[in-house]
Amino acid sequence: MAGDAGGRRGSGGDSLASAVPPVRGADQVKRLEGALVLGGGPAGAAAAIWLARAGRQVTLWEKERLSHHKICGEFLSWEAQAYLGDLGLDLAALGAVEIERVRMVTARRTVEGRLGFTARSLTRRVLDAALLDVAAASGATVEHGVAARELLPSGEVVAGQGAVKPGALFLATGKSNLRGCMRDGEGTLNQQLGFKAYFRLAPAERAALAGHVELMLFKGGYAGLQLVERDAANLCFLVSPERWKACGGDFHALLADLAAEVPHLARRLAGAVPLLDRPLAISGVPYGFLHRPSGGDSIWRLGDQAAVIPSFSGDGMSLALHSARLATGALLTGRGPQDYARQLAKDAGGAVRRAAWLQRMSGREGWVERVALLPGVLGLGARVTRLSGRAVRRARAV
Ligand SMILES: Cc1cc2nc3c(=O)[nH]c(=O)nc-3n(C[C@H](O)[C@H](O)[C@H](O)COP(=O)(O)OP(=O)(O)OC[C@H]3O[C@@H](n4cnc5c(N)ncnc54)[C@H](O)[C@@H]3O)c2cc1C
């Protein structure tokens, strides 16, 4: 997949000097009349778009200079698609593929069912770049290659050699914490390691996978496999650190070990060609984290900075977009970050808690076979681990 979407240079890689003056004293701090959004993932980009469309001044800093791959299953639920449509993205034109069915696979069994909606999948490299393009076209100042370093108690944000004091601060740095405004908890399930790789599957395997998302469960973790644009397949998985260590910290040995346990995975990967030089990896994801609203809330925490839902739900991006919708709606109607955080916790709390519980249970020997593969349980599990349709419709109507 490397090179597929073509790395694009940001619009303002060298504009940091103009945005942020050197810090020498209080008078050196630049004041930003409008909002500052830190992070150019779905949460940050969506917030910038909605603020800019409402005529607000908004600047977005994204630390990466170029569009890039991210660890993600790249499954777009209907809620995420609804928000992306509102934001003006044409997913079909970007190459997104459709997914109608889910297969749950263990070492011994496979159960298949309808998703109940048409999901789509698209690489984050293409999706996030498209969102930032829309943000810029909507009037937001999008600055690539600018990494925020710290939030000072005075409300100034430090980046590189300088600092700015924005009118409103939106924290959308994903899983990365920012000094001065760390998360107020680290979730409940943060030991697993995450990996993502793209493959060109053998034609028969590609055909068998088309239209499906496959969830494969194994000891110490699970994997998601689905097609993305340009006929590539995304294999994204979480695994215990013990299993990673037992494979000598070697990705190919780990894949072979997983395939030996789950014959379905072995079949899918037979003759597959890796498309990245090396896989992407992540550790310490604070699954189950939910920001607790407090009177001291003065910044707008979006996306993974507000809530981190276990990955198998495939709802992290819709949560990120929902948070951006609620937060910008609150700001534009004169309400504050605490009000917004309360609403988000109400909308997302149940799904995050249920998904975290299911993720814990799936690690218990035999539980998946005994319970999760029973008829109807798959669909129920998918419904209770996502944002409710009512919450999304209410937020979109504002
Ligand atoms: C293994 C795994 C699989 C997943 N699969 C799915 C899935 O299939 N479907 C789904 O919907 N969700 C999935 N998710 C969740 C989803 O990826 C996240 O919930 C979503 O990306 C959150 O969006 P965000 O905008 O909050 O953060 P991000 O998308 O992480 O964006 C944050 C941005 O901030 C930038 N940044 C970071 N620090 C700074 C800084 N200091 N200054 C400036 N910029 C900064 C980063 O470069 C990044 O571009 C998965 C997550 C994992 C870990």
JSON list of N, CA, C and O in Angstrom, two decimals, residues 78-127:
[
{"chain": "A", "resi": 78, "resn": "TRP", "atom": "N", "xyz": [-21.96, 2.82, 9.77]},
{"chain": "A", "resi": 78, "resn": "TRP", "atom": "CA", "xyz": [-22.89, 3.73, 9.09]},
{"chain": "A", "resi": 78, "resn": "TRP", "atom": "C", "xyz": [-22.87, 5.11, 9.74]},
{"chain": "A", "resi": 78, "resn": "TRP", "atom": "O", "xyz": [-23.04, 6.13, 9.07]},
{"chain": "A", "resi": 79, "resn": "GLU", "atom": "N", "xyz": [-22.64, 5.15, 11.08]},
{"chain": "A", "resi": 79, "resn": "GLU", "atom": "CA", "xyz": [-22.62, 6.45, 11.77]},
{"chain": "A", "resi": 79, "resn": "GLU", "atom": "C", "xyz": [-21.46, 7.29, 11.24]},
{"chain": "A", "resi": 79, "resn": "GLU", "atom": "O", "xyz": [-21.62, 8.48, 10.96]},
{"chain": "A", "resi": 80, "resn": "ALA", "atom": "N", "xyz": [-20.30, 6.64, 11.12]},
{"chain": "A", "resi": 80, "resn": "ALA", "atom": "CA", "xyz": [-19.13, 7.37, 10.61]},
{"chain": "A", "resi": 80, "resn": "ALA", "atom": "C", "xyz": [-19.41, 7.86, 9.19]},
{"chain": "A", "resi": 80, "resn": "ALA", "atom": "O", "xyz": [-19.11, 9.01, 8.82]},
{"chain": "A", "resi": 81, "resn": "GLN", "atom": "N", "xyz": [-20.03, 7.00, 8.39]},
{"chain": "A", "resi": 81, "resn": "GLN", "atom": "CA", "xyz": [-20.31, 7.38, 7.00]},
{"chain": "A", "resi": 81, "resn": "GLN", "atom": "C", "xyz": [-21.29, 8.55, 6.94]},
{"chain": "A", "resi": 81, "resn": "GLN", "atom": "O", "xyz": [-21.17, 9.43, 6.09]},
{"chain": "A", "resi": 82, "resn": "ALA", "atom": "N", "xyz": [-22.26, 8.54, 7.85]},
{"chain": "A", "resi": 82, "resn": "ALA", "atom": "CA", "xyz": [-23.24, 9.63, 7.86]},
{"chain": "A", "resi": 82, "resn": "ALA", "atom": "C", "xyz": [-22.53, 10.95, 8.14]},
{"chain": "A", "resi": 82, "resn": "ALA", "atom": "O", "xyz": [-22.75, 11.96, 7.43]},
{"chain": "A", "resi": 83, "resn": "TYR", "atom": "N", "xyz": [-21.66, 10.95, 9.14]},
{"chain": "A", "resi": 83, "resn": "TYR", "atom": "CA", "xyz": [-20.93, 12.19, 9.45]},
{"chain": "A", "resi": 83, "resn": "TYR", "atom": "C", "xyz": [-20.01, 12.60, 8.30]},
{"chain": "A", "resi": 83, "resn": "TYR", "atom": "O", "xyz": [-19.89, 13.78, 7.97]},
{"chain": "A", "resi": 84, "resn": "LEU", "atom": "N", "xyz": [-19.33, 11.60, 7.71]},
{"chain": "A", "resi": 84, "resn": "LEU", "atom": "CA", "xyz": [-18.41, 11.93, 6.61]},
{"chain": "A", "resi": 84, "resn": "LEU", "atom": "C", "xyz": [-19.17, 12.50, 5.42]},
{"chain": "A", "resi": 84, "resn": "LEU", "atom": "O", "xyz": [-18.68, 13.41, 4.74]},
{"chain": "A", "resi": 85, "resn": "GLY", "atom": "N", "xyz": [-20.38, 11.99, 5.20]},
{"chain": "A", "resi": 85, "resn": "GLY", "atom": "CA", "xyz": [-21.24, 12.56, 4.14]},
{"chain": "A", "resi": 85, "resn": "GLY", "atom": "C", "xyz": [-21.58, 14.01, 4.47]},
{"chain": "A", "resi": 85, "resn": "GLY", "atom": "O", "xyz": [-21.51, 14.89, 3.60]},
{"chain": "A", "resi": 86, "resn": "ASP", "atom": "N", "xyz": [-21.94, 14.28, 5.73]},
{"chain": "A", "resi": 86, "resn": "ASP", "atom": "CA", "xyz": [-22.25, 15.66, 6.15]},
{"chain": "A", "resi": 86, "resn": "ASP", "atom": "C", "xyz": [-21.05, 16.59, 5.88]},
{"chain": "A", "resi": 86, "resn": "ASP", "atom": "O", "xyz": [-21.21, 17.77, 5.58]},
{"chain": "A", "resi": 87, "resn": "LEU", "atom": "N", "xyz": [-19.86, 16.01, 6.05]},
{"chain": "A", "resi": 87, "resn": "LEU", "atom": "CA", "xyz": [-18.65, 16.83, 5.89]},
{"chain": "A", "resi": 87, "resn": "LEU", "atom": "C", "xyz": [-18.27, 17.01, 4.42]},
{"chain": "A", "resi": 87, "resn": "LEU", "atom": "O", "xyz": [-17.31, 17.71, 4.11]},
{"chain": "A", "resi": 88, "resn": "GLY", "atom": "N", "xyz": [-19.01, 16.34, 3.54]},
{"chain": "A", "resi": 88, "resn": "GLY", "atom": "CA", "xyz": [-18.79, 16.56, 2.11]},
{"chain": "A", "resi": 88, "resn": "GLY", "atom": "C", "xyz": [-17.90, 15.53, 1.45]},
{"chain": "A", "resi": 88, "resn": "GLY", "atom": "O", "xyz": [-17.46, 15.73, 0.31]},
{"chain": "A", "resi": 89, "resn": "LEU", "atom": "N", "xyz": [-17.62, 14.42, 2.15]},
{"chain": "A", "resi": 89, "resn": "LEU", "atom": "CA", "xyz": [-16.76, 13.41, 1.53]},
{"chain": "A", "resi": 89, "resn": "LEU", "atom": "C", "xyz": [-17.58, 12.45, 0.68]},
{"chain": "A", "resi": 89, "resn": "LEU", "atom": "O", "xyz": [-18.63, 11.99, 1.12]},
{"chain": "A", "resi": 90, "resn": "ASP", "atom": "N", "xyz": [-17.07, 12.15, -0.49]},
{"chain": "A", "resi": 90, "resn": "ASP", "atom": "CA", "xyz": [-17.70, 11.15, -1.36]},
{"chain": "A", "resi": 90, "resn": "ASP", "atom": "C", "xyz": [-16.85, 9.88, -1.24]},
{"chain": "A", "resi": 90, "resn": "ASP", "atom": "O", "xyz": [-15.82, 9.74, -1.92]},
{"chain": "A", "resi": 91, "resn": "LEU", "atom": "N", "xyz": [-17.28, 8.99, -0.34]},
{"chain": "A", "resi": 91, "resn": "LEU", "atom": "CA", "xyz": [-16.45, 7.81, -0.04]},
{"chain": "A", "resi": 91, "resn": "LEU", "atom": "C", "xyz": [-16.26, 6.91, -1.25]},
{"chain": "A", "resi": 91, "resn": "LEU", "atom": "O", "xyz": [-15.18, 6.36, -1.46]},
{"chain": "A", "resi": 92, "resn": "ALA", "atom": "N", "xyz": [-17.32, 6.77, -2.05]},
{"chain": "A", "resi": 92, "resn": "ALA", "atom": "CA", "xyz": [-17.21, 5.90, -3.24]},
{"chain": "A", "resi": 92, "resn": "ALA", "atom": "C", "xyz": [-16.16, 6.49, -4.18]},
{"chain": "A", "resi": 92, "resn": "ALA", "atom": "O", "xyz": [-15.31, 5.76, -4.72]},
{"chain": "A", "resi": 93, "resn": "ALA", "atom": "N", "xyz": [-16.17, 7.81, -4.36]},
{"chain": "A", "resi": 93, "resn": "ALA", "atom": "CA", "xyz": [-15.20, 8.43, -5.27]},
{"chain": "A", "resi": 93, "resn": "ALA", "atom": "C", "xyz": [-13.77, 8.28, -4.74]},
{"chain": "A", "resi": 93, "resn": "ALA", "atom": "O", "xyz": [-12.82, 8.24, -5.52]},
{"chain": "A", "resi": 94, "resn": "LEU", "atom": "N", "xyz": [-13.63, 8.18, -3.41]},
{"chain": "A", "resi": 94, "resn": "LEU", "atom": "CA", "xyz": [-12.30, 8.00, -2.84]},
{"chain": "A", "resi": 94, "resn": "LEU", "atom": "C", "xyz": [-11.83, 6.54, -2.95]},
{"chain": "A", "resi": 94, "resn": "LEU", "atom": "O", "xyz": [-10.70, 6.21, -2.60]},
{"chain": "A", "resi": 95, "resn": "GLY", "atom": "N", "xyz": [-12.75, 5.66, -3.35]},
{"chain": "A", "resi": 95, "resn": "GLY", "atom": "CA", "xyz": [-12.36, 4.26, -3.56]},
{"chain": "A", "resi": 95, "resn": "GLY", "atom": "C", "xyz": [-12.81, 3.31, -2.47]},
{"chain": "A", "resi": 95, "resn": "GLY", "atom": "O", "xyz": [-12.41, 2.14, -2.48]},
{"chain": "A", "resi": 96, "resn": "ALA", "atom": "N", "xyz": [-13.61, 3.80, -1.51]},
{"chain": "A", "resi": 96, "resn": "ALA", "atom": "CA", "xyz": [-14.02, 2.93, -0.39]},
{"chain": "A", "resi": 96, "resn": "ALA", "atom": "C", "xyz": [-14.74, 1.69, -0.91]},
{"chain": "A", "resi": 96, "resn": "ALA", "atom": "O", "xyz": [-15.49, 1.77, -1.88]},
{"chain": "A", "resi": 97, "resn": "VAL", "atom": "N", "xyz": [-14.52, 0.56, -0.24]},
{"chain": "A", "resi": 97, "resn": "VAL", "atom": "CA", "xyz": [-15.21, -0.67, -0.65]},
{"chain": "A", "resi": 97, "resn": "VAL", "atom": "C", "xyz": [-16.35, -0.96, 0.32]},
{"chain": "A", "resi": 97, "resn": "VAL", "atom": "O", "xyz": [-16.33, -0.54, 1.48]},
{"chain": "A", "resi": 98, "resn": "GLU", "atom": "N", "xyz": [-17.35, -1.68, -0.18]},
{"chain": "A", "resi": 98, "resn": "GLU", "atom": "CA", "xyz": [-18.54, -1.95, 0.64]},
{"chain": "A", "resi": 98, "resn": "GLU", "atom": "C", "xyz": [-18.41, -3.28, 1.38]},
{"chain": "A", "resi": 98, "resn": "GLU", "atom": "O", "xyz": [-17.85, -4.25, 0.86]},
{"chain": "A", "resi": 99, "resn": "ILE", "atom": "N", "xyz": [-18.97, -3.28, 2.58]},
{"chain": "A", "resi": 99, "resn": "ILE", "atom": "CA", "xyz": [-18.96, -4.50, 3.41]},
{"chain": "A", "resi": 99, "resn": "ILE", "atom": "C", "xyz": [-20.37, -4.71, 3.95]},
{"chain": "A", "resi": 99, "resn": "ILE", "atom": "O", "xyz": [-20.95, -3.80, 4.55]},
{"chain": "A", "resi": 100, "resn": "GLU", "atom": "N", "xyz": [-20.92, -5.89, 3.70]},
{"chain": "A", "resi": 100, "resn": "GLU", "atom": "CA", "xyz": [-22.30, -6.19, 4.13]},
{"chain": "A", "resi": 100, "resn": "GLU", "atom": "C", "xyz": [-22.36, -7.22, 5.23]},
{"chain": "A", "resi": 100, "resn": "GLU", "atom": "O", "xyz": [-23.35, -7.32, 5.94]},
{"chain": "A", "resi": 101, "resn": "ARG", "atom": "N", "xyz": [-21.31, -8.05, 5.35]},
{"chain": "A", "resi": 101, "resn": "ARG", "atom": "CA", "xyz": [-21.40, -9.21, 6.23]},
{"chain": "A", "resi": 101, "resn": "ARG", "atom": "C", "xyz": [-20.20, -9.31, 7.16]},
{"chain": "A", "resi": 101, "resn": "ARG", "atom": "O", "xyz": [-19.13, -8.77, 6.87]},
{"chain": "A", "resi": 102, "resn": "VAL", "atom": "N", "xyz": [-20.42, -10.00, 8.28]},
{"chain": "A", "resi": 102, "resn": "VAL", "atom": "CA", "xyz": [-19.34, -10.22, 9.24]},
{"chain": "A", "resi": 102, "resn": "VAL", "atom": "C", "xyz": [-19.14, -11.72, 9.43]},
{"chain": "A", "resi": 102, "resn": "VAL", "atom": "O", "xyz": [-20.11, -12.48, 9.45]},
{"chain": "A", "resi": 103, "resn": "ARG", "atom": "N", "xyz": [-17.88, -12.13, 9.52]},
{"chain": "A", "resi": 103, "resn": "ARG", "atom": "CA", "xyz": [-17.55, -13.52, 9.83]},
{"chain": "A", "resi": 103, "resn": "ARG", "atom": "C", "xyz": [-16.76, -13.52, 11.13]},
{"chain": "A", "resi": 103, "resn": "ARG", "atom": "O", "xyz": [-15.78, -12.79, 11.24]},
{"chain": "A", "resi": 104, "resn": "MET", "atom": "N", "xyz": [-17.23, -14.31, 12.06]},
{"chain": "A", "resi": 104, "resn": "MET", "atom": "CA", "xyz": [-16.48, -14.45, 13.31]},
{"chain": "A", "resi": 104, "resn": "MET", "atom": "C", "xyz": [-15.80, -15.81, 13.26]},
{"chain": "A", "resi": 104, "resn": "MET", "atom": "O", "xyz": [-16.46, -16.84, 13.05]},
{"chain": "A", "resi": 105, "resn": "VAL", "atom": "N", "xyz": [-14.50, -15.80, 13.42]},
{"chain": "A", "resi": 105, "resn": "VAL", "atom": "CA", "xyz": [-13.72, -17.01, 13.19]},
{"chain": "A", "resi": 105, "resn": "VAL", "atom": "C", "xyz": [-12.90, -17.35, 14.43]},
{"chain": "A", "resi": 105, "resn": "VAL", "atom": "O", "xyz": [-12.23, -16.46, 14.99]},
{"chain": "A", "resi": 106, "resn": "THR", "atom": "N", "xyz": [-12.96, -18.58, 14.87]},
{"chain": "A", "resi": 106, "resn": "THR", "atom": "CA", "xyz": [-12.04, -19.03, 15.92]},
{"chain": "A", "resi": 106, "resn": "THR", "atom": "C", "xyz": [-11.20, -20.17, 15.33]},
{"chain": "A", "resi": 106, "resn": "THR", "atom": "O", "xyz": [-11.35, -20.52, 14.16]},
{"chain": "A", "resi": 107, "resn": "ALA", "atom": "N", "xyz": [-10.38, -20.77, 16.18]},
{"chain": "A", "resi": 107, "resn": "ALA", "atom": "CA", "xyz": [-9.54, -21.87, 15.69]},
{"chain": "A", "resi": 107, "resn": "ALA", "atom": "C", "xyz": [-10.40, -23.00, 15.14]},
{"chain": "A", "resi": 107, "resn": "ALA", "atom": "O", "xyz": [-10.02, -23.68, 14.19]},
{"chain": "A", "resi": 108, "resn": "ARG", "atom": "N", "xyz": [-11.60, -23.16, 15.74]},
{"chain": "A", "resi": 108, "resn": "ARG", "atom": "CA", "xyz": [-12.41, -24.34, 15.36]},
{"chain": "A", "resi": 108, "resn": "ARG", "atom": "C", "xyz": [-13.66, -24.03, 14.55]},
{"chain": "A", "resi": 108, "resn": "ARG", "atom": "O", "xyz": [-14.20, -24.89, 13.88]},
{"chain": "A", "resi": 109, "resn": "ARG", "atom": "N", "xyz": [-14.17, -22.79, 14.67]},
{"chain": "A", "resi": 109, "resn": "ARG", "atom": "CA", "xyz": [-15.49, -22.54, 14.06]},
{"chain": "A", "resi": 109, "resn": "ARG", "atom": "C", "xyz": [-15.53, -21.20, 13.33]},
{"chain": "A", "resi": 109, "resn": "ARG", "atom": "O", "xyz": [-14.78, -20.28, 13.63]},
{"chain": "A", "resi": 110, "resn": "THR", "atom": "N", "xyz": [-16.49, -21.09, 12.42]},
{"chain": "A", "resi": 110, "resn": "THR", "atom": "CA", "xyz": [-16.76, -19.82, 11.74]},
{"chain": "A", "resi": 110, "resn": "THR", "atom": "C", "xyz": [-18.27, -19.59, 11.77]},
{"chain": "A", "resi": 110, "resn": "THR", "atom": "O", "xyz": [-19.04, -20.49, 11.45]},
{"chain": "A", "resi": 111, "resn": "VAL", "atom": "N", "xyz": [-18.67, -18.39, 12.17]},
{"chain": "A", "resi": 111, "resn": "VAL", "atom": "CA", "xyz": [-20.08, -18.03, 12.14]},
{"chain": "A", "resi": 111, "resn": "VAL", "atom": "C", "xyz": [-20.19, -16.77, 11.30]},
{"chain": "A", "resi": 111, "resn": "VAL", "atom": "O", "xyz": [-19.35, -15.87, 11.40]},
{"chain": "A", "resi": 112, "resn": "GLU", "atom": "N", "xyz": [-21.23, -16.71, 10.48]},
{"chain": "A", "resi": 112, "resn": "GLU", "atom": "CA", "xyz": [-21.34, -15.57, 9.56]},
{"chain": "A", "resi": 112, "resn": "GLU", "atom": "C", "xyz": [-22.72, -14.94, 9.70]},
{"chain": "A", "resi": 112, "resn": "GLU", "atom": "O", "xyz": [-23.70, -15.62, 9.98]},
{"chain": "A", "resi": 113, "resn": "GLY", "atom": "N", "xyz": [-22.80, -13.64, 9.53]},
{"chain": "A", "resi": 113, "resn": "GLY", "atom": "CA", "xyz": [-24.11, -12.99, 9.59]},
{"chain": "A", "resi": 113, "resn": "GLY", "atom": "C", "xyz": [-24.07, -11.66, 8.84]},
{"chain": "A", "resi": 113, "resn": "GLY", "atom": "O", "xyz": [-23.00, -11.18, 8.44]},
{"chain": "A", "resi": 114, "resn": "ARG", "atom": "N", "xyz": [-25.27, -11.08, 8.66]},
{"chain": "A", "resi": 114, "resn": "ARG", "atom": "CA", "xyz": [-25.35, -9.77, 8.01]},
{"chain": "A", "resi": 114, "resn": "ARG", "atom": "C", "xyz": [-25.01, -8.70, 9.04]},
{"chain": "A", "resi": 114, "resn": "ARG", "atom": "O", "xyz": [-25.33, -8.84, 10.21]},
{"chain": "A", "resi": 115, "resn": "LEU", "atom": "N", "xyz": [-24.38, -7.63, 8.58]},
{"chain": "A", "resi": 115, "resn": "LEU", "atom": "CA", "xyz": [-24.09, -6.52, 9.50]},
{"chain": "A", "resi": 115, "resn": "LEU", "atom": "C", "xyz": [-25.36, -5.75, 9.84]},
{"chain": "A", "resi": 115, "resn": "LEU", "atom": "O", "xyz": [-25.46, -5.15, 10.90]},
{"chain": "A", "resi": 116, "resn": "GLY", "atom": "N", "xyz": [-26.29, -5.72, 8.91]},
{"chain": "A", "resi": 116, "resn": "GLY", "atom": "CA", "xyz": [-27.51, -4.94, 9.14]},
{"chain": "A", "resi": 116, "resn": "GLY", "atom": "C", "xyz": [-27.39, -3.53, 8.56]},
{"chain": "A", "resi": 116, "resn": "GLY", "atom": "O", "xyz": [-28.31, -2.73, 8.65]},
{"chain": "A", "resi": 117, "resn": "PHE", "atom": "N", "xyz": [-26.25, -3.21, 8.00]},
{"chain": "A", "resi": 117, "resn": "PHE", "atom": "CA", "xyz": [-26.06, -1.93, 7.30]},
{"chain": "A", "resi": 117, "resn": "PHE", "atom": "C", "xyz": [-24.88, -2.13, 6.35]},
{"chain": "A", "resi": 117, "resn": "PHE", "atom": "O", "xyz": [-24.15, -3.13, 6.47]},
{"chain": "A", "resi": 118, "resn": "THR", "atom": "N", "xyz": [-24.72, -1.21, 5.42]},
{"chain": "A", "resi": 118, "resn": "THR", "atom": "CA", "xyz": [-23.56, -1.32, 4.53]},
{"chain": "A", "resi": 118, "resn": "THR", "atom": "C", "xyz": [-22.41, -0.53, 5.13]},
{"chain": "A", "resi": 118, "resn": "THR", "atom": "O", "xyz": [-22.48, 0.70, 5.24]},
{"chain": "A", "resi": 119, "resn": "ALA", "atom": "N", "xyz": [-21.39, -1.26, 5.57]},
{"chain": "A", "resi": 119, "resn": "ALA", "atom": "CA", "xyz": [-20.19, -0.57, 6.07]},
{"chain": "A", "resi": 119, "resn": "ALA", "atom": "C", "xyz": [-19.28, -0.29, 4.88]},
{"chain": "A", "resi": 119, "resn": "ALA", "atom": "O", "xyz": [-19.50, -0.79, 3.78]},
{"chain": "A", "resi": 120, "resn": "ARG", "atom": "N", "xyz": [-18.29, 0.55, 5.10]},
{"chain": "A", "resi": 120, "resn": "ARG", "atom": "CA", "xyz": [-17.30, 0.78, 4.04]},
{"chain": "A", "resi": 120, "resn": "ARG", "atom": "C", "xyz": [-15.91, 0.73, 4.66]},
{"chain": "A", "resi": 120, "resn": "ARG", "atom": "O", "xyz": [-15.77, 0.88, 5.88]},
{"chain": "A", "resi": 121, "resn": "SER", "atom": "N", "xyz": [-14.93, 0.54, 3.81]},
{"chain": "A", "resi": 121, "resn": "SER", "atom": "CA", "xyz": [-13.57, 0.64, 4.34]},
{"chain": "A", "resi": 121, "resn": "SER", "atom": "C", "xyz": [-12.69, 1.39, 3.35]},
{"chain": "A", "resi": 121, "resn": "SER", "atom": "O", "xyz": [-12.84, 1.27, 2.13]},
{"chain": "A", "resi": 122, "resn": "LEU", "atom": "N", "xyz": [-11.81, 2.16, 3.94]},
{"chain": "A", "resi": 122, "resn": "LEU", "atom": "CA", "xyz": [-10.97, 3.08, 3.18]},
{"chain": "A", "resi": 122, "resn": "LEU", "atom": "C", "xyz": [-9.71, 3.31, 4.02]},
{"chain": "A", "resi": 122, "resn": "LEU", "atom": "O", "xyz": [-9.80, 3.45, 5.24]},
{"chain": "A", "resi": 123, "resn": "THR", "atom": "N", "xyz": [-8.54, 3.35, 3.38]},
{"chain": "A", "resi": 123, "resn": "THR", "atom": "CA", "xyz": [-7.33, 3.56, 4.17]},
{"chain": "A", "resi": 123, "resn": "THR", "atom": "C", "xyz": [-7.37, 4.91, 4.86]},
{"chain": "A", "resi": 123, "resn": "THR", "atom": "O", "xyz": [-7.88, 5.91, 4.31]},
{"chain": "A", "resi": 124, "resn": "ARG", "atom": "N", "xyz": [-6.81, 4.94, 6.07]},
{"chain": "A", "resi": 124, "resn": "ARG", "atom": "CA", "xyz": [-6.78, 6.20, 6.81]},
{"chain": "A", "resi": 124, "resn": "ARG", "atom": "C", "xyz": [-5.92, 7.24, 6.09]},
{"chain": "A", "resi": 124, "resn": "ARG", "atom": "O", "xyz": [-6.15, 8.44, 6.21]},
{"chain": "A", "resi": 125, "resn": "ARG", "atom": "N", "xyz": [-4.95, 6.76, 5.37]},
{"chain": "A", "resi": 125, "resn": "ARG", "atom": "CA", "xyz": [-4.09, 7.69, 4.65]},
{"chain": "A", "resi": 125, "resn": "ARG", "atom": "C", "xyz": [-4.91, 8.53, 3.67]},
{"chain": "A", "resi": 125, "resn": "ARG", "atom": "O", "xyz": [-4.71, 9.74, 3.56]},
{"chain": "A", "resi": 126, "resn": "VAL", "atom": "N", "xyz": [-5.84, 7.88, 2.98]},
{"chain": "A", "resi": 126, "resn": "VAL", "atom": "CA", "xyz": [-6.69, 8.60, 2.03]},
{"chain": "A", "resi": 126, "resn": "VAL", "atom": "C", "xyz": [-7.77, 9.39, 2.76]},
{"chain": "A", "resi": 126, "resn": "VAL", "atom": "O", "xyz": [-8.01, 10.57, 2.48]},
{"chain": "A", "resi": 127, "resn": "LEU", "atom": "N", "xyz": [-8.40, 8.74, 3.74]},
{"chain": "A", "resi": 127, "resn": "LEU", "atom": "CA", "xyz": [-9.51, 9.38, 4.45]},
{"chain": "A", "resi": 127, "resn": "LEU", "atom": "C", "xyz": [-9.07, 10.65, 5.18]},
{"chain": "A", "resi": 127, "resn": "LEU", "atom": "O", "xyz": [-9.67, 11.73, 5.03]}
]
